[in-house]
Each structure stands twice: as structure tokens, then as C-alpha cells.
Coordinates of C-alpha atoms in Angstrom, one line a residue:
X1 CA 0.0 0.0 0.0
X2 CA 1.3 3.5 -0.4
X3 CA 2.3 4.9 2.7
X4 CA 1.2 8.8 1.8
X5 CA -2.2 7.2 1.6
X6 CA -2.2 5.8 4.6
X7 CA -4.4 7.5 7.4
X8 CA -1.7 8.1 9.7
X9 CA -0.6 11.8 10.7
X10 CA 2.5 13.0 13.3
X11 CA 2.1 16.7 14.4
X12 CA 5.1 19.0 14.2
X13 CA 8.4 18.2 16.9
X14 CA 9.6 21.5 16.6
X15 CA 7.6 22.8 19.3
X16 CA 9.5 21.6 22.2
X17 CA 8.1 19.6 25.5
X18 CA 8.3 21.3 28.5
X19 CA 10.2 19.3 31.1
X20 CA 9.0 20.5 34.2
X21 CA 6.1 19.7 37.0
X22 CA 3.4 21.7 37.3
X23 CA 5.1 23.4 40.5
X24 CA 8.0 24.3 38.4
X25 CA 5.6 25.5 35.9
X26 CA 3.9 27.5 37.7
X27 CA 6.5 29.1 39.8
X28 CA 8.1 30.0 36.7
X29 CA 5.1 32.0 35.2
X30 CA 5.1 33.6 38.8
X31 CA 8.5 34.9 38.6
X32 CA 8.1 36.1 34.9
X33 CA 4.6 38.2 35.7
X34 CA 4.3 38.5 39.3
X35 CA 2.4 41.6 39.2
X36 CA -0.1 40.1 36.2
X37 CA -3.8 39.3 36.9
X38 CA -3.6 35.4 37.8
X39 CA -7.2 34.8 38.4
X40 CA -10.5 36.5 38.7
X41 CA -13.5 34.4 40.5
X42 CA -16.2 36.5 39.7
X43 CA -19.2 34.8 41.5
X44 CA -17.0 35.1 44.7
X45 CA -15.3 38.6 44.1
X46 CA -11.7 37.2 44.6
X47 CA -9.1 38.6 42.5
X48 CA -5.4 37.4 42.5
X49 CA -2.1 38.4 40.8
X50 CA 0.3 35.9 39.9
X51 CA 2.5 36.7 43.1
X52 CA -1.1 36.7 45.1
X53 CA -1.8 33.4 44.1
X54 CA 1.6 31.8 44.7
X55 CA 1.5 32.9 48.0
X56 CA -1.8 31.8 48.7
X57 CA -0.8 28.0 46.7
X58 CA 2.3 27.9 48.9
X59 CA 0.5 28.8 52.3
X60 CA -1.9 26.0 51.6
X61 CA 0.3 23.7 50.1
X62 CA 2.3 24.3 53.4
X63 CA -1.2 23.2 55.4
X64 CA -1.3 20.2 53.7
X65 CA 1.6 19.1 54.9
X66 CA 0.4 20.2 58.3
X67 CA -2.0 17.5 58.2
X68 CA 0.4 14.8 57.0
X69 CA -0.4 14.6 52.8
X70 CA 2.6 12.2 51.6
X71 CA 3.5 12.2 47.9
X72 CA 1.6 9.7 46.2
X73 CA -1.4 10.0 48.8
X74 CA -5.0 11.1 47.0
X75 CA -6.9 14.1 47.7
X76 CA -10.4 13.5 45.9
X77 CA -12.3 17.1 45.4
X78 CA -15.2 17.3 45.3
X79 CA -17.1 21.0 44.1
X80 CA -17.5 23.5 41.7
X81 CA -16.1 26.1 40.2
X82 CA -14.3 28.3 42.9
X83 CA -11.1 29.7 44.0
X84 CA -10.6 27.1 46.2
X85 CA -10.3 24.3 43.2
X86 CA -7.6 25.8 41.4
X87 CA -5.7 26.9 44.8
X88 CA -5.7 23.0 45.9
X89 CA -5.2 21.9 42.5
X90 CA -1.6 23.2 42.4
X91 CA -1.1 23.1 46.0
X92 CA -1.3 19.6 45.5
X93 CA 0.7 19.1 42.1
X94 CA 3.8 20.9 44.1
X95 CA 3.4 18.1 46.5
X96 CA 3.0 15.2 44.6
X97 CA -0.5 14.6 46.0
X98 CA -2.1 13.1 43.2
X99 CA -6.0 14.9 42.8
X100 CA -8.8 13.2 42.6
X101 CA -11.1 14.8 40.7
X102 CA -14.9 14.2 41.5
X103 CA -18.3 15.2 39.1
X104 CA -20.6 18.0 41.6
X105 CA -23.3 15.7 40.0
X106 CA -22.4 12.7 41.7
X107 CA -24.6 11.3 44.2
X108 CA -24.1 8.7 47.5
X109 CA -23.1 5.4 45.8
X110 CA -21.0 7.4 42.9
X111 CA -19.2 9.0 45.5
X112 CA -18.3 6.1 47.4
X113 CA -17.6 4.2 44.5
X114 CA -14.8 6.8 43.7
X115 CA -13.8 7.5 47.3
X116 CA -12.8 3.9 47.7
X117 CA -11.7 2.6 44.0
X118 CA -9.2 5.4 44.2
X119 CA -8.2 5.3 48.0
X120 CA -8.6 8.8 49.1
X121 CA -7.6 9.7 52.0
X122 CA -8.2 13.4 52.2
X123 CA -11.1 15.5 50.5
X124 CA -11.9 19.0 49.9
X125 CA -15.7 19.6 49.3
X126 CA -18.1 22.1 49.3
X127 CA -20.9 22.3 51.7
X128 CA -23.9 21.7 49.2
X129 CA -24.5 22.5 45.4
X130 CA -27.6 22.8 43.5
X131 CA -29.7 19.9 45.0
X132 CA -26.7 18.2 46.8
X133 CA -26.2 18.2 50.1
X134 CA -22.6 17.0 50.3
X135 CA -21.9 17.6 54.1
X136 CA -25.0 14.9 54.7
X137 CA -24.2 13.0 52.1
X138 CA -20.3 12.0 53.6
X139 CA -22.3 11.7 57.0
X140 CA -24.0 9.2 55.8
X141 CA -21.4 7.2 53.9
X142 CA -18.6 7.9 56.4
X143 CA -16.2 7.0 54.5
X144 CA -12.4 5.9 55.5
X145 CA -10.7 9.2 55.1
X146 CA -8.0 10.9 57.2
X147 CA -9.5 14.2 56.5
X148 CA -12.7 15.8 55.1
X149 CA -12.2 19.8 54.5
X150 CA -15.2 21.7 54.1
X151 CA -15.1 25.0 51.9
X152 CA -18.0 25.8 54.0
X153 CA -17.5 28.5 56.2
X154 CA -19.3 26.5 59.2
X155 CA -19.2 23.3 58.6
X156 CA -21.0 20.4 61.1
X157 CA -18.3 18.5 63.4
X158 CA -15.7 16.3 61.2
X159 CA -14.7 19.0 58.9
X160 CA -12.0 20.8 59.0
X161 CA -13.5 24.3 57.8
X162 CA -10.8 25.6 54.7
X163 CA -10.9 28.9 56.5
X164 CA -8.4 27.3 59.0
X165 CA -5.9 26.2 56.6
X166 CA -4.1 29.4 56.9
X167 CA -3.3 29.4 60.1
X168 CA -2.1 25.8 59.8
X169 CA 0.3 26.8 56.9
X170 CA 1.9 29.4 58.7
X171 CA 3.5 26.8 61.1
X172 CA 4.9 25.2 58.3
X173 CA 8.5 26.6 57.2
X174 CA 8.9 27.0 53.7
X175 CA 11.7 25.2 53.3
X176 CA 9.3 21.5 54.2
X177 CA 7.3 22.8 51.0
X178 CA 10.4 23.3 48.6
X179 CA 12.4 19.8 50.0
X180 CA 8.9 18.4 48.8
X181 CA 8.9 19.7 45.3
X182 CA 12.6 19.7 44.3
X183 CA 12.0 15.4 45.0
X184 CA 9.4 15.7 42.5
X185 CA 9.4 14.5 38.4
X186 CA 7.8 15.3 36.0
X187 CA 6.5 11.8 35.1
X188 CA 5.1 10.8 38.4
X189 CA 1.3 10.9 39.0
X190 CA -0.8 14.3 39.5
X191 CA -4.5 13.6 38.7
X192 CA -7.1 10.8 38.1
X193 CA -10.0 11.8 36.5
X194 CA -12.9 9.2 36.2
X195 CA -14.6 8.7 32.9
X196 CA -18.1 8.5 33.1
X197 CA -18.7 4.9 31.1
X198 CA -22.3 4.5 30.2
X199 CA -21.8 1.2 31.7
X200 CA -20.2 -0.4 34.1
X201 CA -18.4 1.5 36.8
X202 CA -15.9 4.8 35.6
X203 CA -12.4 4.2 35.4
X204 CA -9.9 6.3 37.0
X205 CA -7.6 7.9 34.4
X206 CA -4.3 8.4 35.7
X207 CA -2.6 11.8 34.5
X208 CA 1.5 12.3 34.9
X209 CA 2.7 16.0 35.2
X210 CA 4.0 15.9 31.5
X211 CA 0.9 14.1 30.4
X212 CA -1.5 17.3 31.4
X213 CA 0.8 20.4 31.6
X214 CA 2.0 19.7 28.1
X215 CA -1.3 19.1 26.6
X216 CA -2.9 22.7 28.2
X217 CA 1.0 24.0 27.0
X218 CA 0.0 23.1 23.5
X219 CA -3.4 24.1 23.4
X220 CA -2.2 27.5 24.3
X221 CA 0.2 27.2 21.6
X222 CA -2.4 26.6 18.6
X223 CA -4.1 29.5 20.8
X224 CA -1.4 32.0 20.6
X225 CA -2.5 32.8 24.1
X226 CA 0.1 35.2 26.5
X227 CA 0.0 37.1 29.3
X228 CA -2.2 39.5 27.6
X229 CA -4.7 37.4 27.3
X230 CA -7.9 36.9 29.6
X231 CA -9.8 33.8 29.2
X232 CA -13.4 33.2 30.7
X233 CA -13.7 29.4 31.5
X234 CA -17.3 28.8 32.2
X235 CA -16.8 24.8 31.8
X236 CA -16.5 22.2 35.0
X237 CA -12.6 22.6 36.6
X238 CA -13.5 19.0 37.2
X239 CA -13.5 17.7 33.5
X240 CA -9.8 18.4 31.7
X241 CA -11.3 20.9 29.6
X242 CA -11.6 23.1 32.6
X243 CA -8.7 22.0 34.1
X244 CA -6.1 21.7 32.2
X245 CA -6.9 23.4 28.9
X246 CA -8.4 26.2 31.0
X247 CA -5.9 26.3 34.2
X248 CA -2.8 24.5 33.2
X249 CA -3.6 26.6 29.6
X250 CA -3.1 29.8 31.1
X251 CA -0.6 29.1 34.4
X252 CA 2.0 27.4 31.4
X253 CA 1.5 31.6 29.5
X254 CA 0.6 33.8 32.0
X255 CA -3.1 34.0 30.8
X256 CA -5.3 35.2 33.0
X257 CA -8.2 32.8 34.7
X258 CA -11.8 34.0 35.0
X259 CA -14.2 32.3 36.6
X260 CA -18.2 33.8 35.6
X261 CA -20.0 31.4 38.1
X262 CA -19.6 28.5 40.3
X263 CA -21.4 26.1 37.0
X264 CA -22.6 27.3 33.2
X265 CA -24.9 30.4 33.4
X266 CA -24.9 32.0 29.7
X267 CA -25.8 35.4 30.8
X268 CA -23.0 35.4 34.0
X269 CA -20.7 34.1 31.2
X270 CA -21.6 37.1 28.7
X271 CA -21.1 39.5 31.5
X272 CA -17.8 38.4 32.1
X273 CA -16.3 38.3 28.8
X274 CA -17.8 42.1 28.6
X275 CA -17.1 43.3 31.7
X276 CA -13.7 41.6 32.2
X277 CA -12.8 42.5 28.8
X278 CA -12.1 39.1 27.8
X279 CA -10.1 37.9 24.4
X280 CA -11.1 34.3 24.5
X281 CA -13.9 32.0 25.4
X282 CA -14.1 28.2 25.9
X283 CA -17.6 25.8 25.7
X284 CA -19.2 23.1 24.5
X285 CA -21.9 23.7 21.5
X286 CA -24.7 23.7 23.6
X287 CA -23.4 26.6 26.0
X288 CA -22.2 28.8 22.7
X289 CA -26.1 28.0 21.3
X290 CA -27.6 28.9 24.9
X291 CA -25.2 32.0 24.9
X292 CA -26.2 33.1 21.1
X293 CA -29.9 32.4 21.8
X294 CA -30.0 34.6 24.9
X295 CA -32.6 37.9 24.7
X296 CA -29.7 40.0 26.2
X297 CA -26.7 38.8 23.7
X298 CA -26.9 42.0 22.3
X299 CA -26.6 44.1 25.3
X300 CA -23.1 42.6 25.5
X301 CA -20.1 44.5 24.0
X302 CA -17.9 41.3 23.3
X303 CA -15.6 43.2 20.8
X304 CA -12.5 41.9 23.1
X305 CA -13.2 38.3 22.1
X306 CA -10.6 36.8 19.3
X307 CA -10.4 33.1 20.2
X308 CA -11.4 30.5 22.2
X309 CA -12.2 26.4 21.9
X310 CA -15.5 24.9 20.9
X311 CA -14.9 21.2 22.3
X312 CA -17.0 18.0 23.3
X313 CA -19.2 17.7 19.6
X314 CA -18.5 18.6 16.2
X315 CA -19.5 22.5 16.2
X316 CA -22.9 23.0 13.6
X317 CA -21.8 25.2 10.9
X318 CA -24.3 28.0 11.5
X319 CA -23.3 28.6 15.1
X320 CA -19.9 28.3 14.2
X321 CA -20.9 31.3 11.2
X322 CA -22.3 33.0 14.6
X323 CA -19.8 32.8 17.0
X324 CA -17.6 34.2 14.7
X325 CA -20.0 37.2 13.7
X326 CA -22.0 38.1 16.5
X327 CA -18.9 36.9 19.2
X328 CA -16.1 38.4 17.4
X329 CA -14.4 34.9 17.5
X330 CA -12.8 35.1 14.2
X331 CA -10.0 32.7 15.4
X332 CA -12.2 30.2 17.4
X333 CA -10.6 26.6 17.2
X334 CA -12.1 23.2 17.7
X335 CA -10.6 20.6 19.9
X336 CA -11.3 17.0 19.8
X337 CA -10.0 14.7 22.4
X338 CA -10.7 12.5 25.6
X339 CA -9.6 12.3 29.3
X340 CA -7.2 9.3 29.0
X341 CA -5.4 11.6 25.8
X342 CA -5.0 14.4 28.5
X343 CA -6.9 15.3 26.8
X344 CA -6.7 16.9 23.5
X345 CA -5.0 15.0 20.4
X346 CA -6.4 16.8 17.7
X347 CA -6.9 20.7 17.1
X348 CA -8.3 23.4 14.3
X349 CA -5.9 26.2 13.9
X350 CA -6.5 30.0 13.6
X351 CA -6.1 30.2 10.2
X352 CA -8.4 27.4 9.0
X353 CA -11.1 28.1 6.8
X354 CA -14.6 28.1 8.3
X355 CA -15.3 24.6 6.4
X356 CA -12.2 22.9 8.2
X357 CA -13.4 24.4 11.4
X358 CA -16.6 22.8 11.2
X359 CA -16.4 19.8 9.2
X360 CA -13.2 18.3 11.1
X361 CA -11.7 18.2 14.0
X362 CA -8.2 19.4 13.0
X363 CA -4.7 17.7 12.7
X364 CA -2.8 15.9 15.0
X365 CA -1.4 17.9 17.7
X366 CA 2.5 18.8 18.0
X367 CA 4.8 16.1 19.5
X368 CA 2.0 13.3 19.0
X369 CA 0.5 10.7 16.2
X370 CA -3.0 9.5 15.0
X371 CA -4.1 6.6 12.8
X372 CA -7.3 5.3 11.7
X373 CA -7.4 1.6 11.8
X374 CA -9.7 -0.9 10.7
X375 CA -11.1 -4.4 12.6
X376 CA -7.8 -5.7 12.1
X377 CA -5.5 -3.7 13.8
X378 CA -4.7 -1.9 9.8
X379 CA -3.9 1.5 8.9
X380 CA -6.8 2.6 6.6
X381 CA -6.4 4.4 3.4
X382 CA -7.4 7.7 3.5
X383 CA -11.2 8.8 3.4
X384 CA -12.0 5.7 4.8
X385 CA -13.6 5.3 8.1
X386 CA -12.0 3.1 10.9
X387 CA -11.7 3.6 15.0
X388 CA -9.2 6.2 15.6
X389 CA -5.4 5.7 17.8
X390 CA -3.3 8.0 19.4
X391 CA 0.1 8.1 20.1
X392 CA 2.5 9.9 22.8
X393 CA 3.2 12.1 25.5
X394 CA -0.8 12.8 26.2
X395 CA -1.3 9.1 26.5
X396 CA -2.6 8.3 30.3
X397 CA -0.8 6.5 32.4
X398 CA -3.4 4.0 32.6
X399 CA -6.5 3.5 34.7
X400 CA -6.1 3.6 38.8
X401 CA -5.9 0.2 39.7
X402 CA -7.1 -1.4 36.6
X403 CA -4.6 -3.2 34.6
X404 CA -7.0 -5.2 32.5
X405 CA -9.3 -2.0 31.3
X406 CA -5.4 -0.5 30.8
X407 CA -4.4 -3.1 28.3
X408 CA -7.6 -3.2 26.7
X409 CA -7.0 0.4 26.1
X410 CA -3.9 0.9 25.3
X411 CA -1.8 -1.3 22.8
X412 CA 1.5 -3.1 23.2
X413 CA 2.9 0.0 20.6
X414 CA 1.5 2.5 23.1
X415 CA -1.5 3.0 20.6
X416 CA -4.7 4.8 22.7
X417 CA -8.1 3.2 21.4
X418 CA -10.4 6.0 21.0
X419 CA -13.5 3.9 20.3
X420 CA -14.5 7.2 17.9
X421 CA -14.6 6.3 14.2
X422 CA -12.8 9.1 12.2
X423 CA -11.5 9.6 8.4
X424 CA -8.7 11.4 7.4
X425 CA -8.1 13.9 4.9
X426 CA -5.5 14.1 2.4
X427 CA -4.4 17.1 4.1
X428 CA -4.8 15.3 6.9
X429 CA -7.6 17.2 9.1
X430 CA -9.7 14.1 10.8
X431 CA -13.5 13.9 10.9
X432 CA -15.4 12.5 13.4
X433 CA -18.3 10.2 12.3
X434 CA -19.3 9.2 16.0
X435 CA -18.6 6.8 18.6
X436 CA -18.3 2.5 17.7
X437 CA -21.5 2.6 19.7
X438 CA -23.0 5.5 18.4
X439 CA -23.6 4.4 14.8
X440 CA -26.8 3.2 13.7
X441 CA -27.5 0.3 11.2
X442 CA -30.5 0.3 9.2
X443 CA -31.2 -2.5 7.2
X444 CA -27.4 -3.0 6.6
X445 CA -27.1 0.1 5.7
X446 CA -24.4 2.0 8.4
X447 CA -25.8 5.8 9.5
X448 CA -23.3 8.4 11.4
X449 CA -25.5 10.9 13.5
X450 CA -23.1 13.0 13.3
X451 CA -23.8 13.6 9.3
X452 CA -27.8 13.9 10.1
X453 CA -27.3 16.1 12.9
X454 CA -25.3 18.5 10.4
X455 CA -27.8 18.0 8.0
X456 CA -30.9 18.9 10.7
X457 CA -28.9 22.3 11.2
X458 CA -29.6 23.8 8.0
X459 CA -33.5 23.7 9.2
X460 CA -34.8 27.3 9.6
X461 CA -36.2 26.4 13.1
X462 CA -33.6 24.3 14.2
X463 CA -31.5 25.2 16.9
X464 CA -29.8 21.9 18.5
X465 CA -30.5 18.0 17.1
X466 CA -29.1 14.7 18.4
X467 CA -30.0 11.6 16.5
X468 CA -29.9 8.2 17.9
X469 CA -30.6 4.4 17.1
X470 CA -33.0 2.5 19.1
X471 CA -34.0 -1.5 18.2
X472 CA -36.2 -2.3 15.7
X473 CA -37.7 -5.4 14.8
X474 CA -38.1 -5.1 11.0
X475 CA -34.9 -3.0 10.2
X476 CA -32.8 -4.3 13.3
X477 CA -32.6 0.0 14.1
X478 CA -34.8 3.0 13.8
X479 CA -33.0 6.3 14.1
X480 CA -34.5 8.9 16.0
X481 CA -34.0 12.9 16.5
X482 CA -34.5 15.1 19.1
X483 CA -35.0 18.3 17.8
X484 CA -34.7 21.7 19.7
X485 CA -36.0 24.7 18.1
X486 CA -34.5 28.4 18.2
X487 CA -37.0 30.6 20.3
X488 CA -40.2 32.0 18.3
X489 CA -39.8 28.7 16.0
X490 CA -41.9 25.4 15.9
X491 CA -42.0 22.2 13.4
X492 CA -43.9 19.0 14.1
X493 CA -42.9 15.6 13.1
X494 CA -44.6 15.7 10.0
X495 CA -43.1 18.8 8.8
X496 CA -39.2 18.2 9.7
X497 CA -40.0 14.2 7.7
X498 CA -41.7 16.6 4.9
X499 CA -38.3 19.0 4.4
X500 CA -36.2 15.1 4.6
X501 CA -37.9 13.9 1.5
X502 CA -35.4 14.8 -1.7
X503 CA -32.9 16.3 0.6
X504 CA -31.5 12.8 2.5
X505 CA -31.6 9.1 1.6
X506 CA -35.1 7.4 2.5
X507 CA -32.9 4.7 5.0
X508 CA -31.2 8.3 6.6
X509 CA -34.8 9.5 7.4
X510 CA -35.8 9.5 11.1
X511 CA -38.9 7.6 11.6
X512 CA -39.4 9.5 15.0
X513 CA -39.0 12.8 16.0
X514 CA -39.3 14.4 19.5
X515 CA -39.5 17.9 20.2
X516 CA -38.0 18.8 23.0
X517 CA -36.4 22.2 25.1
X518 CA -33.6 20.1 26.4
X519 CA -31.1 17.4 26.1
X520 CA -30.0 15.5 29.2
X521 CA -26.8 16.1 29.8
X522 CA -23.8 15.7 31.7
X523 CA -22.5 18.2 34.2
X524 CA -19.5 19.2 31.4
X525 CA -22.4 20.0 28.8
X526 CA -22.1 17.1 27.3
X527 CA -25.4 15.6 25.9
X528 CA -26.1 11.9 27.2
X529 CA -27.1 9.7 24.1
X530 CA -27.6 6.3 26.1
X531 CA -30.0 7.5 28.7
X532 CA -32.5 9.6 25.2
X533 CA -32.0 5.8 24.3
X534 CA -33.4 4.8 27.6
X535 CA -36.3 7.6 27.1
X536 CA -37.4 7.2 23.3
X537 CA -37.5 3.2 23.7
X538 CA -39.5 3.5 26.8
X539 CA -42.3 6.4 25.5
X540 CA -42.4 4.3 22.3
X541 CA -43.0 0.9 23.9
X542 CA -45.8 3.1 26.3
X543 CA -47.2 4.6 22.7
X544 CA -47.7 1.1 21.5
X545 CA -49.3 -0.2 24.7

């Protein structure tokens, strides 16, 4: 076969890795802009320059060693988006506590699950969010922990209230903190983030120092973010898109961190961008579509804005054309990836054309590989569609404690199995066609969602589809949409199967639609495709009743 046509793509190596931890990392960007806005929390009116929040890091990295944390110990946290998440994430990384990071959604028996499948022995968590109540929830469970620290100003006895850390710290000398970190490399565990499976129990994905700060070092490359920049990061800290494109993003160039709100709000996250003067922007689709659709969007001067990343779904090429208008985006990039890949592997640059930046998902990122493989294990030619690899320093060091889900991930070449079938360009960019799971078959005939969901956009009225497969006896699947229509806008079944006819394949046709104002979705604004399985099959099999 000829090897140019082979679907197999390396990213530049002349951007250099950066060998460091993420102490090292961070205390470097302190030293360069000490005097530079570091982070802004809006929703708790806490502002920090660089020097700011390295004192505040070090005083509470020195409390942690107060209370005993060892390198290699976990600290799980569990809350959202606050000052206190990115203070203990570095805190930690300087030393060598690996963080656990835990979804604000989870409930009793998630928690536990994670708590113990990880071995935490300390956690920082908030008092309550949204409908949780997390202090009664760890009362409860009591779990084995050496410590439970409670970002709750008075918390109920066994919880160390974070208020007190301070004074803790203070007893600490300095010196304990830096002997801790110079012992440090780069290669050693700092994070396990659990990937919510939509079966079976989540596995832990264990993130090195290199594996994470070079990935959010890189995606501030493609960027061109510096320490002129101001980024709002509306999306979870807990997820790596938060985290480490956001955080570790900006700490690796002296980019400042902004905070709108403690979870997604579009009209906190408007306000920031305008009112903080903001030059970039990171979401999911959905949040860009809830932001766009908004009555007050055009209150909102957001002339400041020049880039940002649309992640988590192939971006809809007329909210792409309106990010880009209305948002002042013009150098908006898409990022595709996944926790174990640190997580992003693929990336749109600033200069691609508005058809690359919504029909693919970009080239392989510097310093790493991709390929596109078939059943067999071969490279396919390119165009074709196979499960997409990747290849090198983002590659997890495996899940926690689970060799055999390791190995069944990752290859004996060091190949990470996506489970995302992709094709790839001759130029290289790669397009997602949806997960192995995800694509339907009809009649022997294979259907990507992701190419009806595109085609669904074009609709007047349409503002957000998904399109699943649920069983059918005659044609083994039916596919099925659920539509969401832009405000003042309505369709009904019969009309949207109407506009199908002579546009799309009769076997591409949804034979049911369901209108609806929301998706469910995950706490990262991701949209949850097995539990609208769940729904349609069960409102169909009641219909037929």
C-alpha cells in the first residue's frame, strides 16, 4: 500500500516539550509576571495576581503538609467552580499529591464508589450544590478518610472548615514545601479523572505532570494565548477541559483565569467576557447555542473576544458562522479529544477556513501521532472510516488500579483506542463520524449521527438535534432525532419528515421525532445519548401499549 495514503498523521516536533512539573511551571510563570492578573472568580469577588496566588498556593500547600499529605497520597475534590479548586489543584501538584477529581453531580453510591476505588484519604468539598447536600451525604457514607475539608464556612463537626488552613500553613516553614517539590518529576502521577462509562463503573484515568501540563501548554500554543490574554472558563474545573486546557492553559503563559459562576450560566458568562474585557472563550456547543440564543446577547459588548475552543461535539456550521459574527471569535478553534489523551489529540488552527473548522476536527497535535485503523488492527487508506489511535506524550498512564481495562486500552505500541470512528483527509484534518457505539444500522445500511445532525442544522427552526438508534424489529434500528428549536420557531414531526424527502436518503430519514427544550446532559455539557435511548424506547414501547 502507499504509505502517503495511509491514514496516519504525526504533528510537528519543533515545538518543544516542557520538562518540568506543574510546580515548576507554575512558579516560573510567577516569577516572569508577578504583578499580572492570575485569576479572577467572579461569582466570589476574589481577585489574585500571579505573586497573590503563589502565596496563597504555597501557604496552603504548606497546610497540607500540616495535616500529613505524603506524595503519592489522593486528595479526591469534590465542588465546583471556585477559588478554592484551582488553589488545591496546584497546591497539591507541588506536593506530589495526586488529585482526585470528582463530578458535583455525583450522588451517595458514585461517591463512594470513587472515594474507595481510588483510596482517598483526604477531600476538599463544598458544603452543598444545587440539590446536593454534600456535608449529609459524607455523614451518611462515612467514608475511611484521614480528613474531610469543608469550603464551608461553618461546617457540622468532622470537617476541618478551609478557613483554617491558613493558620495551619503558617506553622509550616517553607523550606518543608520546597524539599517536597525539588524530589518531585515530571512523570510521576498528578490527577485521576474518572470517565463517566455509560456502563459499568468509571475508570480512573491516571494523568502524569507531562501528560497534562503539556497538553494545556499546546493548546495554548495553537491559541497564541500570552500574558495578555484573559480567558473566561465557564466549563467544569473538574472535566480536563476546565482543568487543564483552561488552568494549566493559562498558568503554562501567564493567561489570565476567569471564573463567571460556580457552574454554566450564559448570561454570567456574557457578563464576564464584557465586563472583564475578555479575548477568548471556551464551551461546549450547547453553552455557545444557549449564549447566542440569549434575549440580552446583544446588550453585551464582546468586541475583546478573538479566540477560544468549541470542544465535546463537532460545532454546527451556523453557530460556528455565529460565534464568529455576533462573538467576534474570528480565530475560534475546535478541539477534539478524551480524558485518557490528557486530553486533547487533535486541534483546528487559527487560520483554517470556516469549512475545516466545522467539518473536522483538526490535525494531530504537535509532538503526537494519529491513525485510523480498521477491525484488524490496519492502517486505513485515507477517506476511509476506521476507529481512531493516538500516540505519545498525552497518552494516560493508565487507569487507577485497573490493569486489565489499561491493556484493553492501550496497545503493546502504546496506541490509545479511542473507540470514535474518524477519516482522514488528504491534508490530513480528521473527521469524526461518532462513537463505535454510536452508529446506527439500518437494514445493513451503516448511519453516522453526526452527518444527520449536520444536515438537521440547516432547518430554519432548528437550533440543536441529536440523533440516535433505538432497536427495531423489522430494520434491526430506527434512528431517532430530538429536535430543539430556536425561540419563536416550531416544526412537528410531520413537517421536519416533509423538508427530509429529496434532501437525505429514505434509509437516513428519522422515523421518530421528539421535540423537546432540552437534552439530558452531563455536568460538562455534554449531551447523554444512552440515557435519550433509555427515554425514546420507553415512550415508544408506552405509545404502542
Amino acid at each position: 500500500m502507499d504509505q502517503s495514503n495511509q491514514s496516519y498523521s504525526r504533528g510537528v516536533q519543533d515545538k518543544t516539550l516542557l520538562a518540568m512539573t506543574i510546580g515548576q511551571a507554575f512558579d516560573r510563570t510567577v516569577a516572569r509576571y508577578p504583578d499580572g492578573e492570575a485569576l479572577v472568580v467572579r461569582h466570589q469577588q476574589q481577585r489574585y495576581t500571579w505573586q497573590q496566588l503563589a502565596e496563597t498556593v504555597d501557604l496552603h500547600a504548606r497546610a497540607f503538609l500540616a495535616l500529613g499529605m505524603q506524595a503519592g497520597d489522593r486528595l479526591g475534590i469534590w465542588a465546583p467552580n471556585c477559588a478554592e479548586w484551582c488553589i488545591s489543584q496546584i497546591a497539591s501538584a507541588k506536593l506530589g499529591v495526586i488529585l482526585v477529581n470528582i463530578n458535583p453531580a455525583y450522588r451517595s453510591s458514585e461517591l463512594e464508589y470513587v472515594l474507595k476505588q481510588s483510596g482517598c484519604q483526604w477531600l476538599v468539598c463544598a458544603g452543598s450544590f444545587k440539590t446536593s447536600d454534600y456535608h449529609a451525604m459524607l455523614q451518611e457514607l462515612k467514608p475511611e478518610l484521614r480528613g474531610m475539608i469543608s469550603l464551608d464556612p461553618n461546617p457540622p463537626t468532622g470537617f476541618l472548615p478551609w478557613s483554617e488552613l491558613a493558620a495551619l500553613g503558617a506553622n509550616v516553614p517553607l523550606d518543608r514545601l520546597h524539599n517536597r517539590q525539588a524530589s518531585l518529576h515530571l512523570d510521576q502521577a498528578v490527577n485521576i479523572q474518572y470517565t463517566s462509562g455509560t456502563t459499568g463503573f468509571p475508570k480512573g484515568a491516571t494523568l502524569s505532570h507531562h501528560n497534562i501540563l503539556n497538553n494545556g501548554y499546546m493548546v495554548g500554543e495553537s491559541l497564541g494565548l500570552t500574558a495578555q490574554d484573559r480567558l473566561v472558563i465557564p466549563v467544569p474545573l473538574y472535566h480536563c477541559f476546565g482543568m487543564v486546557m483552561g488552568n494549566l492553559g493559562c498558568i503554562t503563559r501567564g493567561t489570565t483565569m476567569i471564573y463567571p459562576n460556580d457552574s454554566f450560566d450564559p448570561l454570567l458568562s456574557l457578563t464576564a467576557v464584557a465586563e472583564e474585557r475578555a479575548t477568548g472563550l471556551y464551551g461546549v456547543p450547547t453553552m455557545f447555542i444557549a449564549m447566542l440564543d440569549h434575549p440580552r446577547l446583544r446588550e453585551f459588548d464582546l468586541s475583546t473576544l478573538r479566540t477560544g475552543i468549541m470542544a465535546g461535539a463537532t460545532c454546527p456550521i451556523e453557530v460556528m458562522r455565529r460565534v464568529i459574527s455576533e462573538m467576534h471569535m474570528s480565530e475560534v478553534q475546535i478541539a477534539y479529544g478524551m480524558t485518557e489523551t490528557s486530553p486533547v489529540s487533535l486541534q483546528t488552527g487559527a487560520d483554517d477556513d470556516l469549512e475545516r473548522r466545522v467539518t473536522t476536527v483538526g490535525r494531530t497535535q504537535p509532538q503526537l501521532e494519529n491513525k485510523i485503523i480498521d477491525a484488524d488492527g490496519n492502517t486505513v487508506p485515507r477517506g476511509e472510516i476506521g476507529e481512531l489511535c493516538t500516540r505519545g506524550y498525552s497518552v494516560m498512564l493508565g487507569y487507577w488500579n485497573n490493569p486489565d481495562a489499561t491493556r484493553e486500552a492501550i496497545d503493546d505500541a502504546g496506541w490509545m483506542h479511542t473507540g470514535d470512528l474518524a477519516s482522514m483527509d488528504a491534508q490530513g484534518y480528521v473527521c469524526i463520524a461518532g462513537r463505535n457505539k454510536d452508529m446506527i444500522i439500518r437494514g445493513g445500511e451503516n448511519v453516522y449521527p453526526r452527518e444527520l445532525e449536520e444536515f438537521f442544522f440547516t432547518h430554519p427552526a432548528v437550533a440543536d438535534v441529536q440523533v440516535i438508534g433505538i432497536p427495531d424489529e423489522r430494520y434491526g434500528e430506527a434512528i431517532v432525532a430530538w429536535v430543539k428549536f430556536h425561540p419563536g420557531h416550531v416544526a412537528n414531526a410531520l413537517e421536519l419528515q416533509t423538508w427530509c424527502k429529496g434532501r437525505l436518503a429514505h434509509f437516513k430519514t428519522p422515523k421518530h421525532f421528539k421535540i423537546v427544550e432540552a437534552f439530558p446532559m452531563t455536568v460538562t455539557g455534554k449531551v447523554q445519548k444512552f440515557r435519550m435511548r433509555e427515554i425514546s424506547i420507553e415512550e415508544l414501547r408506552t405509545e404502542s401499549q
